[in-house]
Amino acid sequence: MAASKKTRGLGKGLDALFGDAEVTLQSRAEKNSKNEDEKTEDPKQKVDKNERTGGGIDYIDINDIKPNSNQPRKTFDEDKLNELAASIEEHGLIQPLVLRKAEKGYEIVAGERRWRAARKIGIREIPCIVRELTDEENMLLAIIENMQREDLNPIEEAEGIRQMIETYGLTQEEVSKSVGKSRPYIANSLRLLRLTETVRKYIEDGSLSTGHAKAIAAVSDEKKQIELAEVAIRDGLSVRQLEKLAQQDKSGVKTRSRVKQKTADVKRVEEDLKNALGTKVTLNQKGKKGKIEIEFYSKDELERLIELLKKLG
């Protein structure tokens, strides 16, 4: 069924979903003390106070909250969850979860990573904003929230976009406006769904980047897709090298015969640079000349690499 017009362009409203609410975790004792104080307040003053602070933030038992069944994100990096848990433990939770009521308890609309991290450190109650949302709004907001935060791997993102189009009837242009991505970005993302399951797994586990995936998606034959992916991983091909191979492959030239094997010294240097920078590095050498390609997968990672390179300088 096509989505109704009122749900179009939901990406614009993510700020409204959260408001300016910033909170820190409270202990049960602190909360109870606050509740006792509020019992003595004049009802009119209490309403005014909620309006001044933005209102709508409740501390809800973490065991009464369940994940979103329509969550587009299927994988959660344990190391990153542990980092988030440590940050929450030290600094508190800056932004509340957004929930909607379920048959039993509540369902997460936005903030599943925060919920999982809070569970790791044994938090009993967590700050939340409860919203009344339809199933359609719930799913769309879950997809949009993850995409705007760059929390999805490329395949999860593509699946989310497809759901927005096929299940809820949005056009690519409407998806583009909702998630704040360009129209070509949406089209290129959907191309990844042409990939065979084997190649998708390489992307999901980080063996191949989004750029590599897009190059392979240009090839329709599944066996050739797998062959290109394995050659790219084995020989550490850059995106540009893989694009050339994919283009040649469409002309019927055998892939393996064209790939120049990297020496052990080149592979060692690439591995050393990867360990130093924390991301994939490709060394392309022609005689005494060449170039070094450093890959990044988000704006935050680019900023991290820039700062790191500045320090090295």
Short mmCIF file of C-alpha atoms in Angstrom, two decimals, residues 3-312:
data_model
loop_
_atom_site.label_atom_id
_atom_site.label_comp_id
_atom_site.label_asym_id
_atom_site.label_seq_id
_atom_site.Cartn_x
_atom_site.Cartn_y
_atom_site.Cartn_z
CA ALA A 3 2.22 5.79 1.86
CA SER A 4 -0.14 8.63 2.59
CA LYS A 5 1.08 12.13 1.84
CA LYS A 6 1.33 13.06 5.49
CA THR A 7 4.29 10.76 5.99
CA ARG A 8 6.41 12.19 3.17
CA GLY A 9 9.58 14.05 4.04
CA LEU A 10 9.89 12.65 7.54
CA GLY A 11 13.62 13.31 7.53
CA LYS A 12 12.95 16.99 8.08
CA GLY A 13 11.26 16.18 11.37
CA LEU A 14 13.93 14.20 13.19
CA ASP A 15 14.86 17.22 15.28
CA ALA A 16 11.22 17.57 16.24
CA LEU A 17 11.21 13.93 17.23
CA PHE A 18 13.92 14.52 19.80
CA GLY A 19 13.46 18.23 20.46
CA ASP A 20 16.29 19.83 22.38
CA ALA A 21 16.04 17.21 25.12
CA GLU A 22 19.36 16.51 26.75
CA VAL A 23 19.42 14.39 29.87
CA THR A 24 21.77 12.62 32.21
CA LEU A 25 21.08 9.31 33.89
CA GLN A 26 19.42 9.50 37.28
CA SER A 27 19.63 6.99 40.05
CA ARG A 28 16.35 5.65 41.45
CA ALA A 29 16.98 7.60 44.67
CA GLU A 30 17.43 10.88 42.78
CA LYS A 31 14.28 10.25 40.79
CA ASN A 32 12.23 9.35 43.85
CA SER A 33 13.49 12.46 45.62
CA LYS A 34 12.46 14.58 42.65
CA ASN A 35 9.02 12.94 42.59
CA GLU A 36 8.51 13.67 46.31
CA ASP A 37 9.37 17.32 45.73
CA GLU A 38 6.94 17.51 42.83
CA LYS A 39 4.09 16.24 45.01
CA THR A 40 4.21 19.50 46.97
CA GLU A 41 4.25 21.72 43.89
CA ASP A 42 1.21 23.66 42.75
CA PRO A 43 -0.29 21.84 39.70
CA LYS A 44 -0.12 25.02 37.61
CA GLN A 45 3.56 25.50 38.44
CA LYS A 46 4.25 21.87 37.58
CA VAL A 47 2.75 22.28 34.09
CA ASP A 48 4.76 25.46 33.53
CA LYS A 49 7.97 23.68 34.59
CA ASN A 50 7.40 20.85 32.10
CA GLU A 51 6.81 23.38 29.34
CA ARG A 52 10.04 25.20 30.16
CA THR A 53 12.14 22.02 30.08
CA GLY A 54 10.58 20.65 26.91
CA GLY A 55 8.63 17.95 28.83
CA GLY A 56 7.89 14.43 27.69
CA ILE A 57 10.96 12.73 29.14
CA ASP A 58 10.17 9.63 31.21
CA TYR A 59 12.51 7.25 32.97
CA ILE A 60 11.38 3.78 31.90
CA ASP A 61 12.49 0.36 33.14
CA ILE A 62 14.95 -0.92 30.54
CA ASN A 63 13.38 -4.39 30.73
CA ASP A 64 10.04 -2.96 29.56
CA ILE A 65 11.67 -1.87 26.29
CA LYS A 66 12.10 -4.14 23.28
CA PRO A 67 13.92 -3.61 19.95
CA ASN A 68 12.10 -2.35 16.88
CA SER A 69 10.93 -5.26 14.74
CA ASN A 70 11.38 -3.01 11.69
CA GLN A 71 14.91 -1.94 12.66
CA PRO A 72 16.93 -1.81 9.41
CA ARG A 73 20.15 -2.36 11.28
CA LYS A 74 20.87 -6.07 11.70
CA THR A 75 24.47 -6.05 12.95
CA PHE A 76 25.92 -4.27 15.98
CA ASP A 77 29.69 -3.98 16.41
CA GLU A 78 30.48 -5.25 19.91
CA ASP A 79 33.63 -3.14 20.27
CA LYS A 80 31.73 0.04 19.39
CA LEU A 81 28.92 -0.93 21.75
CA ASN A 82 31.48 -1.35 24.54
CA GLU A 83 32.93 2.09 23.73
CA LEU A 84 29.46 3.62 23.84
CA ALA A 85 28.70 1.85 27.11
CA ALA A 86 31.89 3.26 28.66
CA SER A 87 30.99 6.75 27.45
CA ILE A 88 27.48 6.51 28.90
CA GLU A 89 28.86 5.25 32.19
CA GLU A 90 31.25 8.19 32.43
CA HIS A 91 29.21 11.05 30.95
CA GLY A 92 25.60 9.89 31.11
CA LEU A 93 23.15 9.59 28.24
CA ILE A 94 22.99 12.90 26.37
CA GLN A 95 20.00 12.05 24.19
CA PRO A 96 16.97 9.99 25.25
CA LEU A 97 15.55 7.04 23.36
CA VAL A 98 12.41 7.53 21.32
CA LEU A 99 9.78 4.85 21.97
CA ARG A 100 6.24 3.99 21.08
CA LYS A 101 3.84 1.92 23.14
CA ALA A 102 3.57 -1.79 22.32
CA GLU A 103 1.11 -4.46 23.47
CA LYS A 104 3.48 -5.10 26.34
CA GLY A 105 5.79 -2.30 27.34
CA TYR A 106 7.46 -0.17 24.67
CA GLU A 107 9.17 -0.56 21.30
CA ILE A 108 12.25 1.39 20.25
CA VAL A 109 11.81 3.86 17.40
CA ALA A 110 15.27 5.42 17.67
CA GLY A 111 18.21 4.62 19.92
CA GLU A 112 18.70 0.84 19.92
CA ARG A 113 22.50 1.18 20.19
CA ARG A 114 22.05 3.35 23.30
CA TRP A 115 19.61 0.81 24.74
CA ARG A 116 22.02 -2.09 24.13
CA ALA A 117 24.95 -0.15 25.58
CA ALA A 118 22.94 0.83 28.68
CA ARG A 119 22.05 -2.83 29.27
CA LYS A 120 25.74 -3.72 29.18
CA ILE A 121 26.49 -1.53 32.21
CA GLY A 122 23.42 -2.58 34.16
CA ILE A 123 21.35 0.61 33.96
CA ARG A 124 17.85 -0.08 35.28
CA GLU A 125 15.97 2.99 34.08
CA ILE A 126 16.68 4.98 30.95
CA PRO A 127 15.40 8.39 29.75
CA CYS A 128 12.89 8.13 26.94
CA ILE A 129 10.44 10.14 24.88
CA VAL A 130 7.22 8.25 24.05
CA ARG A 131 5.55 9.09 20.75
CA GLU A 132 2.30 7.93 19.16
CA LEU A 133 3.32 6.52 15.78
CA THR A 134 1.73 4.27 13.17
CA ASP A 135 3.59 1.17 11.97
CA GLU A 136 4.50 3.09 8.82
CA GLU A 137 5.86 6.12 10.68
CA ASN A 138 7.72 3.84 13.07
CA MET A 139 9.57 2.03 10.30
CA LEU A 140 10.31 5.14 8.26
CA LEU A 141 11.71 7.00 11.26
CA ALA A 142 13.85 4.01 12.25
CA ILE A 143 15.37 3.91 8.76
CA ILE A 144 15.85 7.67 8.54
CA GLU A 145 17.39 7.95 12.02
CA ASN A 146 19.96 5.25 11.26
CA MET A 147 20.85 6.68 7.85
CA GLN A 148 21.27 10.23 9.12
CA ARG A 149 23.57 8.97 11.88
CA GLU A 150 25.47 6.78 9.38
CA ASP A 151 24.80 3.77 11.60
CA LEU A 152 24.06 1.28 8.81
CA ASN A 153 26.41 -0.75 6.67
CA PRO A 154 25.85 -0.23 2.91
CA ILE A 155 23.66 -3.33 2.50
CA GLU A 156 21.43 -2.49 5.46
CA GLU A 157 21.08 1.03 4.11
CA ALA A 158 20.10 -0.24 0.65
CA GLU A 159 17.55 -2.63 2.16
CA GLY A 160 16.10 0.22 4.20
CA ILE A 161 15.75 2.40 1.11
CA ARG A 162 14.07 -0.44 -0.78
CA GLN A 163 11.57 -0.88 2.05
CA MET A 164 10.75 2.82 1.99
CA ILE A 165 10.04 2.59 -1.75
CA GLU A 166 8.38 -0.83 -2.07
CA THR A 167 6.49 -1.06 1.22
CA TYR A 168 5.49 2.57 1.69
CA GLY A 169 5.34 3.85 -1.86
CA LEU A 170 7.89 6.66 -1.65
CA THR A 171 9.68 7.75 -4.81
CA GLN A 172 13.47 7.93 -4.94
CA GLU A 173 13.17 11.71 -4.88
CA GLU A 174 11.06 11.58 -1.69
CA VAL A 175 13.52 9.18 -0.07
CA SER A 176 16.34 11.54 -1.04
CA LYS A 177 14.67 14.47 0.73
CA SER A 178 13.72 12.40 3.77
CA VAL A 179 17.18 11.03 4.53
CA GLY A 180 19.18 14.04 3.38
CA LYS A 181 21.04 12.17 0.63
CA SER A 182 21.35 13.10 -3.05
CA ARG A 183 19.20 11.45 -5.70
CA PRO A 184 22.25 9.72 -7.33
CA TYR A 185 23.29 8.44 -3.87
CA ILE A 186 19.90 6.73 -3.49
CA ALA A 187 20.10 5.20 -6.97
CA ASN A 188 23.65 3.94 -6.40
CA SER A 189 22.69 2.49 -3.04
CA LEU A 190 19.84 0.50 -4.58
CA ARG A 191 22.28 -0.93 -7.13
CA LEU A 192 23.98 -2.83 -4.31
CA LEU A 193 20.92 -5.05 -4.03
CA ARG A 194 21.94 -6.59 -7.36
CA LEU A 195 24.91 -8.20 -5.63
CA THR A 196 25.03 -11.89 -4.83
CA GLU A 197 24.76 -12.93 -1.18
CA THR A 198 28.46 -13.87 -1.02
CA VAL A 199 29.53 -10.38 -2.08
CA ARG A 200 27.05 -8.79 0.32
CA LYS A 201 28.68 -10.62 3.22
CA TYR A 202 32.09 -9.26 2.21
CA ILE A 203 30.62 -5.75 2.39
CA GLU A 204 28.86 -6.35 5.71
CA ASP A 205 32.03 -7.63 7.41
CA GLY A 206 34.13 -4.77 6.01
CA SER A 207 36.24 -6.84 3.60
CA LEU A 208 35.02 -4.61 0.76
CA SER A 209 34.13 -0.92 0.83
CA THR A 210 31.02 0.70 -0.62
CA GLY A 211 33.09 1.86 -3.59
CA HIS A 212 34.21 -1.70 -4.32
CA ALA A 213 30.62 -2.87 -4.02
CA LYS A 214 29.37 -0.32 -6.55
CA ALA A 215 32.06 -1.36 -9.02
CA ILE A 216 31.10 -5.03 -8.71
CA ALA A 217 27.37 -4.24 -8.98
CA ALA A 218 28.02 -3.07 -12.55
CA VAL A 219 28.56 -6.76 -13.45
CA SER A 220 25.35 -8.79 -13.77
CA ASP A 221 26.80 -12.32 -13.72
CA GLU A 222 26.88 -13.62 -10.13
CA LYS A 223 29.91 -15.87 -10.62
CA LYS A 224 31.88 -12.96 -12.06
CA GLN A 225 30.77 -10.78 -9.13
CA ILE A 226 32.20 -13.30 -6.68
CA GLU A 227 35.40 -13.64 -8.71
CA LEU A 228 35.92 -9.88 -8.79
CA ALA A 229 35.26 -9.59 -5.06
CA GLU A 230 37.74 -12.33 -4.19
CA VAL A 231 40.42 -10.85 -6.46
CA ALA A 232 39.89 -7.40 -4.90
CA ILE A 233 40.25 -8.80 -1.37
CA ARG A 234 43.18 -11.10 -2.19
CA ASP A 235 45.22 -8.48 -4.05
CA GLY A 236 44.11 -5.39 -2.11
CA LEU A 237 42.78 -3.64 -5.20
CA SER A 238 41.75 -0.01 -5.00
CA VAL A 239 38.27 1.00 -6.11
CA ARG A 240 39.66 2.45 -9.35
CA GLN A 241 41.54 -0.76 -10.15
CA LEU A 242 38.43 -2.80 -9.50
CA GLU A 243 36.33 -0.51 -11.69
CA LYS A 244 38.74 -1.13 -14.57
CA LEU A 245 38.57 -4.89 -14.02
CA ALA A 246 34.79 -4.81 -13.88
CA GLN A 247 34.63 -2.86 -17.10
CA GLN A 248 37.02 -5.24 -18.83
CA ASP A 249 35.12 -8.20 -17.43
CA LYS A 250 31.99 -7.00 -19.22
CA SER A 251 34.03 -7.32 -22.44
CA GLY A 252 34.70 -10.99 -21.73
CA VAL A 253 38.36 -10.74 -20.71
CA LYS A 254 39.44 -13.10 -17.93
CA THR A 255 39.93 -11.30 -14.67
CA ARG A 256 42.74 -13.25 -13.07
CA SER A 257 45.15 -12.94 -16.00
CA ARG A 258 45.12 -9.14 -15.80
CA VAL A 259 45.82 -8.68 -12.12
CA LYS A 260 49.38 -7.82 -11.27
CA GLN A 261 50.33 -9.59 -8.06
CA LYS A 262 51.65 -7.37 -5.29
CA THR A 263 54.99 -8.20 -3.76
CA ALA A 264 55.35 -9.25 -0.13
CA ASP A 265 57.07 -5.92 0.62
CA VAL A 266 54.15 -3.90 -0.77
CA LYS A 267 51.63 -5.97 1.21
CA ARG A 268 53.72 -5.50 4.36
CA VAL A 269 53.79 -1.73 3.91
CA GLU A 270 50.04 -1.68 3.34
CA GLU A 271 49.47 -3.69 6.50
CA ASP A 272 51.77 -1.41 8.54
CA LEU A 273 49.89 1.68 7.30
CA LYS A 274 46.56 0.02 7.99
CA ASN A 275 47.58 -0.66 11.59
CA ALA A 276 48.89 2.88 12.02
CA LEU A 277 45.82 4.62 10.57
CA GLY A 278 43.10 2.18 11.55
CA THR A 279 41.68 1.87 8.04
CA LYS A 280 42.42 0.17 4.73
CA VAL A 281 45.39 1.62 2.84
CA THR A 282 46.34 0.73 -0.75
CA LEU A 283 49.80 1.30 -2.20
CA ASN A 284 49.91 1.57 -6.00
CA GLN A 285 53.44 1.65 -7.40
CA LYS A 286 54.66 2.08 -10.95
CA GLY A 287 58.43 2.05 -11.09
CA LYS A 288 59.72 4.71 -8.72
CA LYS A 289 56.41 6.56 -8.66
CA GLY A 290 53.02 5.73 -7.21
CA LYS A 291 50.33 6.80 -4.80
CA ILE A 292 48.87 5.83 -1.45
CA GLU A 293 45.08 5.58 -1.11
CA ILE A 294 43.56 5.88 2.37
CA GLU A 295 39.93 4.79 2.63
CA PHE A 296 37.24 6.25 4.91
CA TYR A 297 33.58 5.34 5.26
CA SER A 298 31.98 8.28 7.04
CA LYS A 299 32.46 11.98 7.74
CA ASP A 300 33.57 11.24 11.31
CA GLU A 301 36.21 8.80 10.09
CA LEU A 302 37.51 11.33 7.57
CA GLU A 303 37.86 13.94 10.31
CA ARG A 304 39.66 11.41 12.51
CA LEU A 305 42.15 10.59 9.73
CA ILE A 306 42.76 14.26 9.00
CA GLU A 307 43.56 14.97 12.65
CA LEU A 308 45.80 11.90 12.84
CA LEU A 309 47.74 12.89 9.72
CA LYS A 310 48.17 16.42 11.05
CA LYS A 311 49.69 15.04 14.24
CA LEU A 312 52.03 12.80 12.26
#
